[in-house]
DNA sequence: ATGGCTAGTGGAACTAGA
């Protein structure tokens, strides 16, 4: 099974690159974040032409998540929303069963700054994820933009991020608790010492200077992690016409 | 780096991202 997760920063703007990704990698499961679409505008027809069916949670101008499966193995038993999240209508979590695997596509709140009211709401969201993971039965994958860099190796300038979101102890502890509930960080599992990023700021040429963060994760239950044969980031989708600020993360399970 | 881009809304200048 080949799975990809990608924060597309508008599915409308990124549709050509998404179709390119589907054709090139032919994944069995796709988790998308920041689709930024209304339910009415979700591009079901274009995805169907490419051979994919979608389960999605779409709220309009911000956020929005989706799980895609092949037309012959479409997403089933869809659950939209995360029990316990502070903002129930922000469309940051959707679950579906694809090819026998329970898959959640997640877009964790940014948090804005450590002193913002959005920050404790981010921590509550991460706690709710841990609760939900404990309720779900493997085989399970939680994939998406977690908006937390798990460790300093996942940050281009750890000292520069002290006092910012994405690297604080509170965020990292809660992410670790999600993993401790029975999941494995697929990329780090296969590449214990490598520094590769999944997000780069659009500004100031950060991508070309190699200044990024690893904040997009594929977290797999241990039974699946034992069958992991490949996990990597396709940086080509951060280049070329109209790139997202995130690159897709891919994993293959034997 | 004090935000140096991009996207959505709406039709200027804001919010939001991380």
PDB file of C-alpha atoms (C1' of nucleotides) in Angstrom:
ATOM      1  CA  UNK A   1       0.000   0.000   0.000  1.00  0.00           C
ATOM      2  CA  UNK A   2       1.319   3.395  -1.043  1.00  0.00           C
ATOM      3  CA  UNK A   3       0.128   6.407   0.957  1.00  0.00           C
ATOM      4  CA  UNK A   4       0.838  10.091   0.474  1.00  0.00           C
ATOM      5  CA  UNK A   5       0.003  13.109   2.625  1.00  0.00           C
ATOM      6  CA  UNK A   6       0.169  16.656   1.309  1.00  0.00           C
ATOM      7  CA  UNK A   7      -0.866  20.065   2.618  1.00  0.00           C
ATOM      8  CA  UNK A   8      -1.877  21.569  -0.724  1.00  0.00           C
ATOM      9  CA  UNK A   9      -2.683  25.142   0.432  1.00  0.00           C
ATOM     10  CA  UNK A  10      -5.892  25.343  -1.660  1.00  0.00           C
ATOM     11  CA  UNK A  11      -7.061  22.329  -3.644  1.00  0.00           C
ATOM     12  CA  UNK A  12      -8.471  24.723  -6.245  1.00  0.00           C
ATOM     13  CA  UNK A  13      -5.070  26.340  -6.884  1.00  0.00           C
ATOM     14  CA  UNK A  14      -3.192  23.048  -6.592  1.00  0.00           C
ATOM     15  CA  UNK A  15      -5.468  20.723  -8.579  1.00  0.00           C
ATOM     16  CA  UNK A  16      -3.074  20.457 -11.570  1.00  0.00           C
ATOM     17  CA  UNK A  17      -0.213  19.495  -9.242  1.00  0.00           C
ATOM     18  CA  UNK A  18      -2.428  17.051  -7.348  1.00  0.00           C
ATOM     19  CA  UNK A  19      -3.402  15.333 -10.619  1.00  0.00           C
ATOM     20  CA  UNK A  20       0.287  15.271 -11.554  1.00  0.00           C
ATOM     21  CA  UNK A  21       1.085  13.613  -8.215  1.00  0.00           C
ATOM     22  CA  UNK A  22      -1.653  10.991  -8.642  1.00  0.00           C
ATOM     23  CA  UNK A  23      -0.435  10.131 -12.142  1.00  0.00           C
ATOM     24  CA  UNK A  24       3.221   9.973 -11.167  1.00  0.00           C
ATOM     25  CA  UNK A  25       3.013   8.063  -7.890  1.00  0.00           C
ATOM     26  CA  UNK A  26      -0.333   6.262  -8.269  1.00  0.00           C
ATOM     27  CA  UNK A  27      -0.899   6.090  -4.500  1.00  0.00           C
ATOM     28  CA  UNK A  28      -3.568   3.853  -2.971  1.00  0.00           C
ATOM     29  CA  UNK A  29      -4.407   6.410  -0.265  1.00  0.00           C
ATOM     30  CA  UNK A  30      -4.045  10.193  -0.264  1.00  0.00           C
ATOM     31  CA  UNK A  31      -4.464  12.540   2.711  1.00  0.00           C
ATOM     32  CA  UNK A  32      -4.898  16.206   1.814  1.00  0.00           C
ATOM     33  CA  UNK A  33      -4.924  19.254   4.080  1.00  0.00           C
ATOM     34  CA  UNK A  34      -5.793  22.931   3.639  1.00  0.00           C
ATOM     35  CA  UNK A  35      -8.138  22.156   0.781  1.00  0.00           C
ATOM     36  CA  UNK A  36      -9.819  25.561   1.401  1.00  0.00           C
ATOM     37  CA  UNK A  37     -12.920  24.546  -0.519  1.00  0.00           C
ATOM     38  CA  UNK A  38     -16.631  24.520   0.113  1.00  0.00           C
ATOM     39  CA  UNK A  39     -18.369  21.127  -0.027  1.00  0.00           C
ATOM     40  CA  UNK A  40     -20.096  22.269  -3.231  1.00  0.00           C
ATOM     41  CA  UNK A  41     -16.818  23.175  -4.951  1.00  0.00           C
ATOM     42  CA  UNK A  42     -14.945  19.990  -4.008  1.00  0.00           C
ATOM     43  CA  UNK A  43     -13.480  18.663  -7.324  1.00  0.00           C
ATOM     44  CA  UNK A  44     -15.032  15.186  -7.256  1.00  0.00           C
ATOM     45  CA  UNK A  45     -15.351  14.990 -11.036  1.00  0.00           C
ATOM     46  CA  UNK A  46     -11.711  15.825 -11.796  1.00  0.00           C
ATOM     47  CA  UNK A  47     -10.506  13.331  -9.181  1.00  0.00           C
ATOM     48  CA  UNK A  48     -12.857  10.643 -10.520  1.00  0.00           C
ATOM     49  CA  UNK A  49     -11.377  11.135 -13.985  1.00  0.00           C
ATOM     50  CA  UNK A  50      -7.988  10.437 -12.427  1.00  0.00           C
ATOM     51  CA  UNK A  51      -9.379   7.275 -10.816  1.00  0.00           C
ATOM     52  CA  UNK A  52      -9.944   8.484  -7.250  1.00  0.00           C
ATOM     53  CA  UNK A  53     -12.882   8.861  -4.881  1.00  0.00           C
ATOM     54  CA  UNK A  54     -12.804  11.278  -1.947  1.00  0.00           C
ATOM     55  CA  UNK A  55     -14.104  11.584   1.584  1.00  0.00           C
ATOM     56  CA  UNK A  56     -13.746  15.158   2.752  1.00  0.00           C
ATOM     57  CA  UNK A  57     -14.503  17.654   5.495  1.00  0.00           C
ATOM     58  CA  UNK A  58     -14.745  21.076   3.895  1.00  0.00           C
ATOM     59  CA  UNK A  59     -15.677  24.378   5.486  1.00  0.00           C
ATOM     60  CA  UNK A  60     -14.877  27.026   2.916  1.00  0.00           C
ATOM     61  CA  UNK A  61     -12.101  29.572   3.040  1.00  0.00           C
ATOM     62  CA  UNK A  62      -9.742  27.930   5.550  1.00  0.00           C
ATOM     63  CA  UNK A  63      -8.546  24.482   6.553  1.00  0.00           C
ATOM     64  CA  UNK A  64     -10.381  21.514   5.043  1.00  0.00           C
ATOM     65  CA  UNK A  65      -9.133  17.904   4.899  1.00  0.00           C
ATOM     66  CA  UNK A  66      -9.727  14.900   2.656  1.00  0.00           C
ATOM     67  CA  UNK A  67      -8.929  11.213   2.242  1.00  0.00           C
ATOM     68  CA  UNK A  68      -8.770   9.805  -1.283  1.00  0.00           C
ATOM     69  CA  UNK A  69      -8.885   6.174  -2.341  1.00  0.00           C
ATOM     70  CA  UNK A  70      -8.940   4.505  -5.728  1.00  0.00           C
ATOM     71  CA  UNK A  71     -12.340   4.339  -7.389  1.00  0.00           C
ATOM     72  CA  UNK A  72     -12.384   0.567  -6.925  1.00  0.00           C
ATOM     73  CA  UNK A  73     -11.447   0.887  -3.205  1.00  0.00           C
ATOM     74  CA  UNK A  74     -13.150   4.116  -2.155  1.00  0.00           C
ATOM     75  CA  UNK A  75     -13.101   5.603   1.373  1.00  0.00           C
ATOM     76  CA  UNK A  76     -15.849   4.082   3.537  1.00  0.00           C
ATOM     77  CA  UNK A  77     -17.324   4.683   7.006  1.00  0.00           C
ATOM     78  CA  UNK A  78     -16.433   8.377   6.933  1.00  0.00           C
ATOM     79  CA  UNK A  79     -16.251  10.363  10.187  1.00  0.00           C
ATOM     80  CA  UNK A  80     -15.792  14.142   9.975  1.00  0.00           C
ATOM     81  CA  UNK A  81     -14.529  16.186  12.916  1.00  0.00           C
ATOM     82  CA  UNK A  82     -12.457  15.279  15.980  1.00  0.00           C
ATOM     83  CA  UNK A  83     -14.291  14.661  19.273  1.00  0.00           C
ATOM     84  CA  UNK A  84     -13.009  17.180  21.830  1.00  0.00           C
ATOM     85  CA  UNK A  85     -11.588  19.792  19.451  1.00  0.00           C
ATOM     86  CA  UNK A  86     -12.260  23.395  20.557  1.00  0.00           C
ATOM     87  CA  UNK A  87     -13.511  24.739  17.217  1.00  0.00           C
ATOM     88  CA  UNK A  88     -15.910  22.053  16.020  1.00  0.00           C
ATOM     89  CA  UNK A  89     -16.526  23.584  12.591  1.00  0.00           C
ATOM     90  CA  UNK A  90     -12.951  24.189  11.400  1.00  0.00           C
ATOM     91  CA  UNK A  91     -12.696  20.993   9.301  1.00  0.00           C
ATOM     92  CA  UNK A  92      -9.344  19.718  10.553  1.00  0.00           C
ATOM     93  CA  UNK A  93      -9.976  15.965  10.867  1.00  0.00           C
ATOM     94  CA  UNK A  94     -11.598  13.354   8.668  1.00  0.00           C
ATOM     95  CA  UNK A  95     -11.442   9.569   8.985  1.00  0.00           C
ATOM     96  CA  UNK A  96     -12.262   6.856   6.494  1.00  0.00           C
ATOM     97  CA  UNK A  97     -11.491   3.197   5.931  1.00  0.00           C
ATOM     98  CA  UNK A  98      -9.532   2.555   2.742  1.00  0.00           C
ATOM     99  CA  UNK A  99      -8.414  -0.929   1.687  1.00  0.00           C
ATOM    100  CA  UNK A 100      -8.976  -2.203   5.227  1.00  0.00           C
ATOM    101  CA  UNK A 101      -6.940   0.536   6.936  1.00  0.00           C
ATOM    102  CA  UNK A 102      -8.466   3.234   9.126  1.00  0.00           C
ATOM    103  CA  UNK A 103      -6.990   6.501   7.828  1.00  0.00           C
ATOM    104  CA  UNK A 104      -7.245   9.965   9.376  1.00  0.00           C
ATOM    105  CA  UNK A 105      -6.210  13.120   7.523  1.00  0.00           C
ATOM    106  CA  UNK A 106      -5.392  15.875  10.022  1.00  0.00           C
ATOM    107  CA  UNK A 107      -4.569  19.574   9.924  1.00  0.00           C
ATOM    108  CA  UNK A 108      -3.552  20.611  13.430  1.00  0.00           C
ATOM    109  CA  UNK A 109      -4.198  24.287  14.299  1.00  0.00           C
ATOM    110  CA  UNK A 110      -1.201  26.557  13.819  1.00  0.00           C
ATOM    111  CA  UNK A 111      -1.397  28.089  17.297  1.00  0.00           C
ATOM    112  CA  UNK A 112      -0.234  31.508  16.045  1.00  0.00           C
ATOM    113  CA  UNK A 113       1.912  32.403  19.072  1.00  0.00           C
ATOM    114  CA  UNK A 114       2.554  31.030  22.548  1.00  0.00           C
ATOM    115  CA  UNK A 115       0.491  33.826  24.146  1.00  0.00           C
ATOM    116  CA  UNK A 116      -2.446  33.592  21.719  1.00  0.00           C
ATOM    117  CA  UNK A 117      -5.779  32.023  22.731  1.00  0.00           C
ATOM    118  CA  UNK A 118      -5.248  29.820  19.669  1.00  0.00           C
ATOM    119  CA  UNK A 119      -2.275  28.162  21.369  1.00  0.00           C
ATOM    120  CA  UNK A 120      -4.092  26.363  24.220  1.00  0.00           C
ATOM    121  CA  UNK A 121      -6.710  25.353  21.626  1.00  0.00           C
ATOM    122  CA  UNK A 122      -3.883  23.734  19.640  1.00  0.00           C
ATOM    123  CA  UNK A 123      -2.781  21.796  22.727  1.00  0.00           C
ATOM    124  CA  UNK A 124      -6.368  20.637  23.326  1.00  0.00           C
ATOM    125  CA  UNK A 125      -6.547  19.469  19.696  1.00  0.00           C
ATOM    126  CA  UNK A 126      -3.371  17.396  20.152  1.00  0.00           C
ATOM    127  CA  UNK A 127      -4.802  15.907  23.377  1.00  0.00           C
ATOM    128  CA  UNK A 128      -8.029  15.057  21.545  1.00  0.00           C
ATOM    129  CA  UNK A 129      -5.974  13.318  18.851  1.00  0.00           C
ATOM    130  CA  UNK A 130      -4.339  11.129  21.498  1.00  0.00           C
ATOM    131  CA  UNK A 131      -7.765  10.254  22.888  1.00  0.00           C
ATOM    132  CA  UNK A 132      -9.089   9.376  19.456  1.00  0.00           C
ATOM    133  CA  UNK A 133      -6.039   7.279  18.539  1.00  0.00           C
ATOM    134  CA  UNK A 134      -6.645   5.282  21.727  1.00  0.00           C
ATOM    135  CA  UNK A 135     -10.191   4.547  20.572  1.00  0.00           C
ATOM    136  CA  UNK A 136      -9.303   3.368  17.062  1.00  0.00           C
ATOM    137  CA  UNK A 137      -8.343  -0.155  16.101  1.00  0.00           C
ATOM    138  CA  UNK A 138      -5.228  -0.947  14.030  1.00  0.00           C
ATOM    139  CA  UNK A 139      -4.332  -1.065  11.231  1.00  0.00           C
ATOM    140  CA  UNK A 140      -4.377   2.716  11.569  1.00  0.00           C
ATOM    141  CA  UNK A 141      -2.666   5.672   9.879  1.00  0.00           C
ATOM    142  CA  UNK A 142      -2.887   9.273  11.068  1.00  0.00           C
ATOM    143  CA  UNK A 143      -1.289  11.501   8.450  1.00  0.00           C
ATOM    144  CA  UNK A 144      -1.148  15.210   7.862  1.00  0.00           C
ATOM    145  CA  UNK A 145       0.172  18.583   8.894  1.00  0.00           C
ATOM    146  CA  UNK A 146       0.696  18.349  12.655  1.00  0.00           C
ATOM    147  CA  UNK A 147       2.186  21.853  12.886  1.00  0.00           C
ATOM    148  CA  UNK A 148       4.781  20.574  15.357  1.00  0.00           C
ATOM    149  CA  UNK A 149       8.415  19.799  14.549  1.00  0.00           C
ATOM    150  CA  UNK A 150       8.999  16.646  16.626  1.00  0.00           C
ATOM    151  CA  UNK A 151      12.640  17.411  17.534  1.00  0.00           C
ATOM    152  CA  UNK A 152      15.384  19.977  16.950  1.00  0.00           C
ATOM    153  CA  UNK A 153      16.708  17.962  13.972  1.00  0.00           C
ATOM    154  CA  UNK A 154      13.402  18.770  12.282  1.00  0.00           C
ATOM    155  CA  UNK A 155      14.065  22.544  12.439  1.00  0.00           C
ATOM    156  CA  UNK A 156      16.498  24.537  10.273  1.00  0.00           C
ATOM    157  CA  UNK A 157      17.341  26.931  13.113  1.00  0.00           C
ATOM    158  CA  UNK A 158      16.319  25.497  16.497  1.00  0.00           C
ATOM    159  CA  UNK A 159      17.740  28.464  18.416  1.00  0.00           C
ATOM    160  CA  UNK A 160      15.755  30.866  16.262  1.00  0.00           C
ATOM    161  CA  UNK A 161      12.526  29.052  17.074  1.00  0.00           C
ATOM    162  CA  UNK A 162      12.867  29.290  20.862  1.00  0.00           C
ATOM    163  CA  UNK A 163       9.781  31.121  22.062  1.00  0.00           C
ATOM    164  CA  UNK A 164       7.827  30.304  18.897  1.00  0.00           C
ATOM    165  CA  UNK A 165       5.132  27.773  18.188  1.00  0.00           C
ATOM    166  CA  UNK A 166       5.917  24.423  16.524  1.00  0.00           C
ATOM    167  CA  UNK A 167       8.901  23.612  18.742  1.00  0.00           C
ATOM    168  CA  UNK A 168       7.696  24.232  22.301  1.00  0.00           C
ATOM    169  CA  UNK A 169       7.890  21.553  24.979  1.00  0.00           C
ATOM    170  CA  UNK A 170       4.111  21.548  25.411  1.00  0.00           C
ATOM    171  CA  UNK A 171       3.499  20.824  21.730  1.00  0.00           C
ATOM    172  CA  UNK A 172       6.269  18.230  21.482  1.00  0.00           C
ATOM    173  CA  UNK A 173       5.151  16.413  24.632  1.00  0.00           C
ATOM    174  CA  UNK A 174       1.608  16.139  23.351  1.00  0.00           C
ATOM    175  CA  UNK A 175       2.770  14.903  19.939  1.00  0.00           C
ATOM    176  CA  UNK A 176       4.899  12.286  21.702  1.00  0.00           C
ATOM    177  CA  UNK A 177       1.859  11.193  23.703  1.00  0.00           C
ATOM    178  CA  UNK A 178      -0.015  10.602  20.441  1.00  0.00           C
ATOM    179  CA  UNK A 179       2.846   8.384  19.278  1.00  0.00           C
ATOM    180  CA  UNK A 180       2.955   6.659  22.682  1.00  0.00           C
ATOM    181  CA  UNK A 181      -0.714   5.743  22.170  1.00  0.00           C
ATOM    182  CA  UNK A 182       0.510   3.247  19.549  1.00  0.00           C
ATOM    183  CA  UNK A 183       1.817   5.037  16.462  1.00  0.00           C
ATOM    184  CA  UNK A 184       5.200   5.261  14.744  1.00  0.00           C
ATOM    185  CA  UNK A 185       6.607   8.362  12.964  1.00  0.00           C
ATOM    186  CA  UNK A 186       7.186   6.580   9.650  1.00  0.00           C
ATOM    187  CA  UNK A 187       9.790   8.953   8.212  1.00  0.00           C
ATOM    188  CA  UNK A 188      11.889   9.072  11.377  1.00  0.00           C
ATOM    189  CA  UNK A 189      11.517   5.296  11.855  1.00  0.00           C
ATOM    190  CA  UNK A 190      13.257   4.612   8.530  1.00  0.00           C
ATOM    191  CA  UNK A 191      15.611   7.617   8.651  1.00  0.00           C
ATOM    192  CA  UNK A 192      16.711   8.055  12.282  1.00  0.00           C
ATOM    193  CA  UNK A 193      19.432  10.655  11.659  1.00  0.00           C
ATOM    194  CA  UNK A 194      18.542  12.495   8.448  1.00  0.00           C
ATOM    195  CA  UNK A 195      17.436  16.118   8.325  1.00  0.00           C
ATOM    196  CA  UNK A 196      14.764  16.599   5.680  1.00  0.00           C
ATOM    197  CA  UNK A 197      11.912  19.055   5.698  1.00  0.00           C
ATOM    198  CA  UNK A 198       8.304  19.072   4.468  1.00  0.00           C
ATOM    199  CA  UNK A 199       7.566  22.825   4.700  1.00  0.00           C
ATOM    200  CA  UNK A 200       9.452  25.941   3.646  1.00  0.00           C
ATOM    201  CA  UNK A 201       8.279  29.563   3.949  1.00  0.00           C
ATOM    202  CA  UNK A 202       7.293  31.059   0.593  1.00  0.00           C
ATOM    203  CA  UNK A 203       9.248  34.191   1.471  1.00  0.00           C
ATOM    204  CA  UNK A 204      12.879  35.112   1.093  1.00  0.00           C
ATOM    205  CA  UNK A 205      13.892  32.058  -0.908  1.00  0.00           C
ATOM    206  CA  UNK A 206      13.755  29.778   2.101  1.00  0.00           C
ATOM    207  CA  UNK A 207      13.198  26.668  -0.026  1.00  0.00           C
ATOM    208  CA  UNK A 208      16.269  27.276  -2.153  1.00  0.00           C
ATOM    209  CA  UNK A 209      18.305  28.040   0.960  1.00  0.00           C
ATOM    210  CA  UNK A 210      17.201  24.795   2.611  1.00  0.00           C
ATOM    211  CA  UNK A 211      15.446  26.587   5.476  1.00  0.00           C
ATOM    212  CA  UNK A 212      12.445  24.449   6.425  1.00  0.00           C
ATOM    213  CA  UNK A 213      10.649  22.391   9.010  1.00  0.00           C
ATOM    214  CA  UNK A 214       9.497  18.772   9.186  1.00  0.00           C
ATOM    215  CA  UNK A 215       5.921  19.226  10.362  1.00  0.00           C
ATOM    216  CA  UNK A 216       4.025  16.800   8.113  1.00  0.00           C
ATOM    217  CA  UNK A 217       3.949  13.240   9.430  1.00  0.00           C
ATOM    218  CA  UNK A 218       2.695   9.794   8.547  1.00  0.00           C
ATOM    219  CA  UNK A 219       2.004   8.075  11.847  1.00  0.00           C
ATOM    220  CA  UNK A 220       1.302   4.356  11.447  1.00  0.00           C
ATOM    221  CA  UNK A 221       0.220   1.706  13.908  1.00  0.00           C
ATOM    222  CA  UNK A 222       3.001  -0.717  14.835  1.00  0.00           C
ATOM    223  CA  UNK A 223       1.625  -3.570  12.720  1.00  0.00           C
ATOM    224  CA  UNK A 224       1.834  -1.321   9.656  1.00  0.00           C
ATOM    225  CA  UNK A 225       5.178   0.184  10.666  1.00  0.00           C
ATOM    226  CA  UNK A 226       6.671  -3.322  10.636  1.00  0.00           C
ATOM    227  CA  UNK A 227       5.751  -3.499   6.934  1.00  0.00           C
ATOM    228  CA  UNK A 228       7.163  -0.073   6.058  1.00  0.00           C
ATOM    229  CA  UNK A 229       9.581  -0.308   3.111  1.00  0.00           C
ATOM    230  CA  UNK A 230       9.926   3.313   2.045  1.00  0.00           C
ATOM    231  CA  UNK A 231       9.187   6.787   3.365  1.00  0.00           C
ATOM    232  CA  UNK A 232      10.326   9.977   1.652  1.00  0.00           C
ATOM    233  CA  UNK A 233       9.559  13.556   0.702  1.00  0.00           C
ATOM    234  CA  UNK A 234       9.078  14.498  -2.959  1.00  0.00           C
ATOM    235  CA  UNK A 235      10.628  17.952  -3.110  1.00  0.00           C
ATOM    236  CA  UNK A 236       9.838  18.315  -6.834  1.00  0.00           C
ATOM    237  CA  UNK A 237       6.303  19.394  -5.845  1.00  0.00           C
ATOM    238  CA  UNK A 238       7.768  22.340  -3.907  1.00  0.00           C
ATOM    239  CA  UNK A 239       9.261  23.526  -7.225  1.00  0.00           C
ATOM    240  CA  UNK A 240       7.774  24.398 -10.601  1.00  0.00           C
ATOM    241  CA  UNK A 241       4.514  26.210 -11.337  1.00  0.00           C
ATOM    242  CA  UNK A 242       2.379  27.258  -8.374  1.00  0.00           C
ATOM    243  CA  UNK A 243       3.862  25.031  -5.676  1.00  0.00           C
ATOM    244  CA  UNK A 244       2.332  24.572  -2.253  1.00  0.00           C
ATOM    245  CA  UNK A 245       4.555  25.679   0.626  1.00  0.00           C
ATOM    246  CA  UNK A 246       4.524  22.008   1.727  1.00  0.00           C
ATOM    247  CA  UNK A 247       5.961  19.016  -0.132  1.00  0.00           C
ATOM    248  CA  UNK A 248       4.202  15.630  -0.246  1.00  0.00           C
ATOM    249  CA  UNK A 249       5.354  12.866   2.100  1.00  0.00           C
ATOM    250  CA  UNK A 250       5.057   9.309   0.771  1.00  0.00           C
ATOM    251  CA  UNK A 251       5.184   5.913   2.457  1.00  0.00           C
ATOM    252  CA  UNK A 252       5.003   2.373   1.106  1.00  0.00           C
ATOM    253  CA  UNK A 253       3.851  -0.567   3.231  1.00  0.00           C
ATOM    254  CA  UNK A 254       4.643  -4.055   1.966  1.00  0.00           C
TER     255      UNK A 254
ATOM    256  C1'  DA B   1      13.802  39.515  10.377  1.00  0.00           C
ATOM    257  C1'  DT B   2      10.816  43.863  11.862  1.00  0.00           C
ATOM    258  C1'  DG B   3       7.388  39.072   7.394  1.00  0.00           C
ATOM    259  C1'  DG B   4      10.817  39.626   2.239  1.00  0.00           C
ATOM    260  C1'  DC B   5       5.054  35.131  -0.318  1.00  0.00           C
ATOM    261  C1'  DT B   6       0.475  32.943  -1.339  1.00  0.00           C
ATOM    262  C1'  DA B   7      -4.510  32.311  -0.933  1.00  0.00           C
ATOM    263  C1'  DG B   8      -9.392  33.800   0.111  1.00  0.00           C
ATOM    264  C1'  DT B   9     -12.670  37.383   0.179  1.00  0.00           C
ATOM    265  C1'  DG B  10     -14.099  40.865  -2.541  1.00  0.00           C
ATOM    266  C1'  DG B  11     -13.188  44.277  -5.339  1.00  0.00           C
ATOM    267  C1'  DA B  12      -9.103  47.650  -0.728  1.00  0.00           C
ATOM    268  C1'  DA B  13      -6.987  45.861   2.666  1.00  0.00           C
ATOM    269  C1'  DC B  14      -7.735  42.676   5.723  1.00  0.00           C
ATOM    270  C1'  DT B  15      -7.074  37.463   7.866  1.00  0.00           C
ATOM    271  C1'  DA B  16      -4.319  33.487   7.935  1.00  0.00           C
ATOM    272  C1'  DG B  17      -0.562  30.661   7.356  1.00  0.00           C
ATOM    273  C1'  DA B  18       4.183  28.662  10.374  1.00  0.00           C
TER     274       DA B  18
END
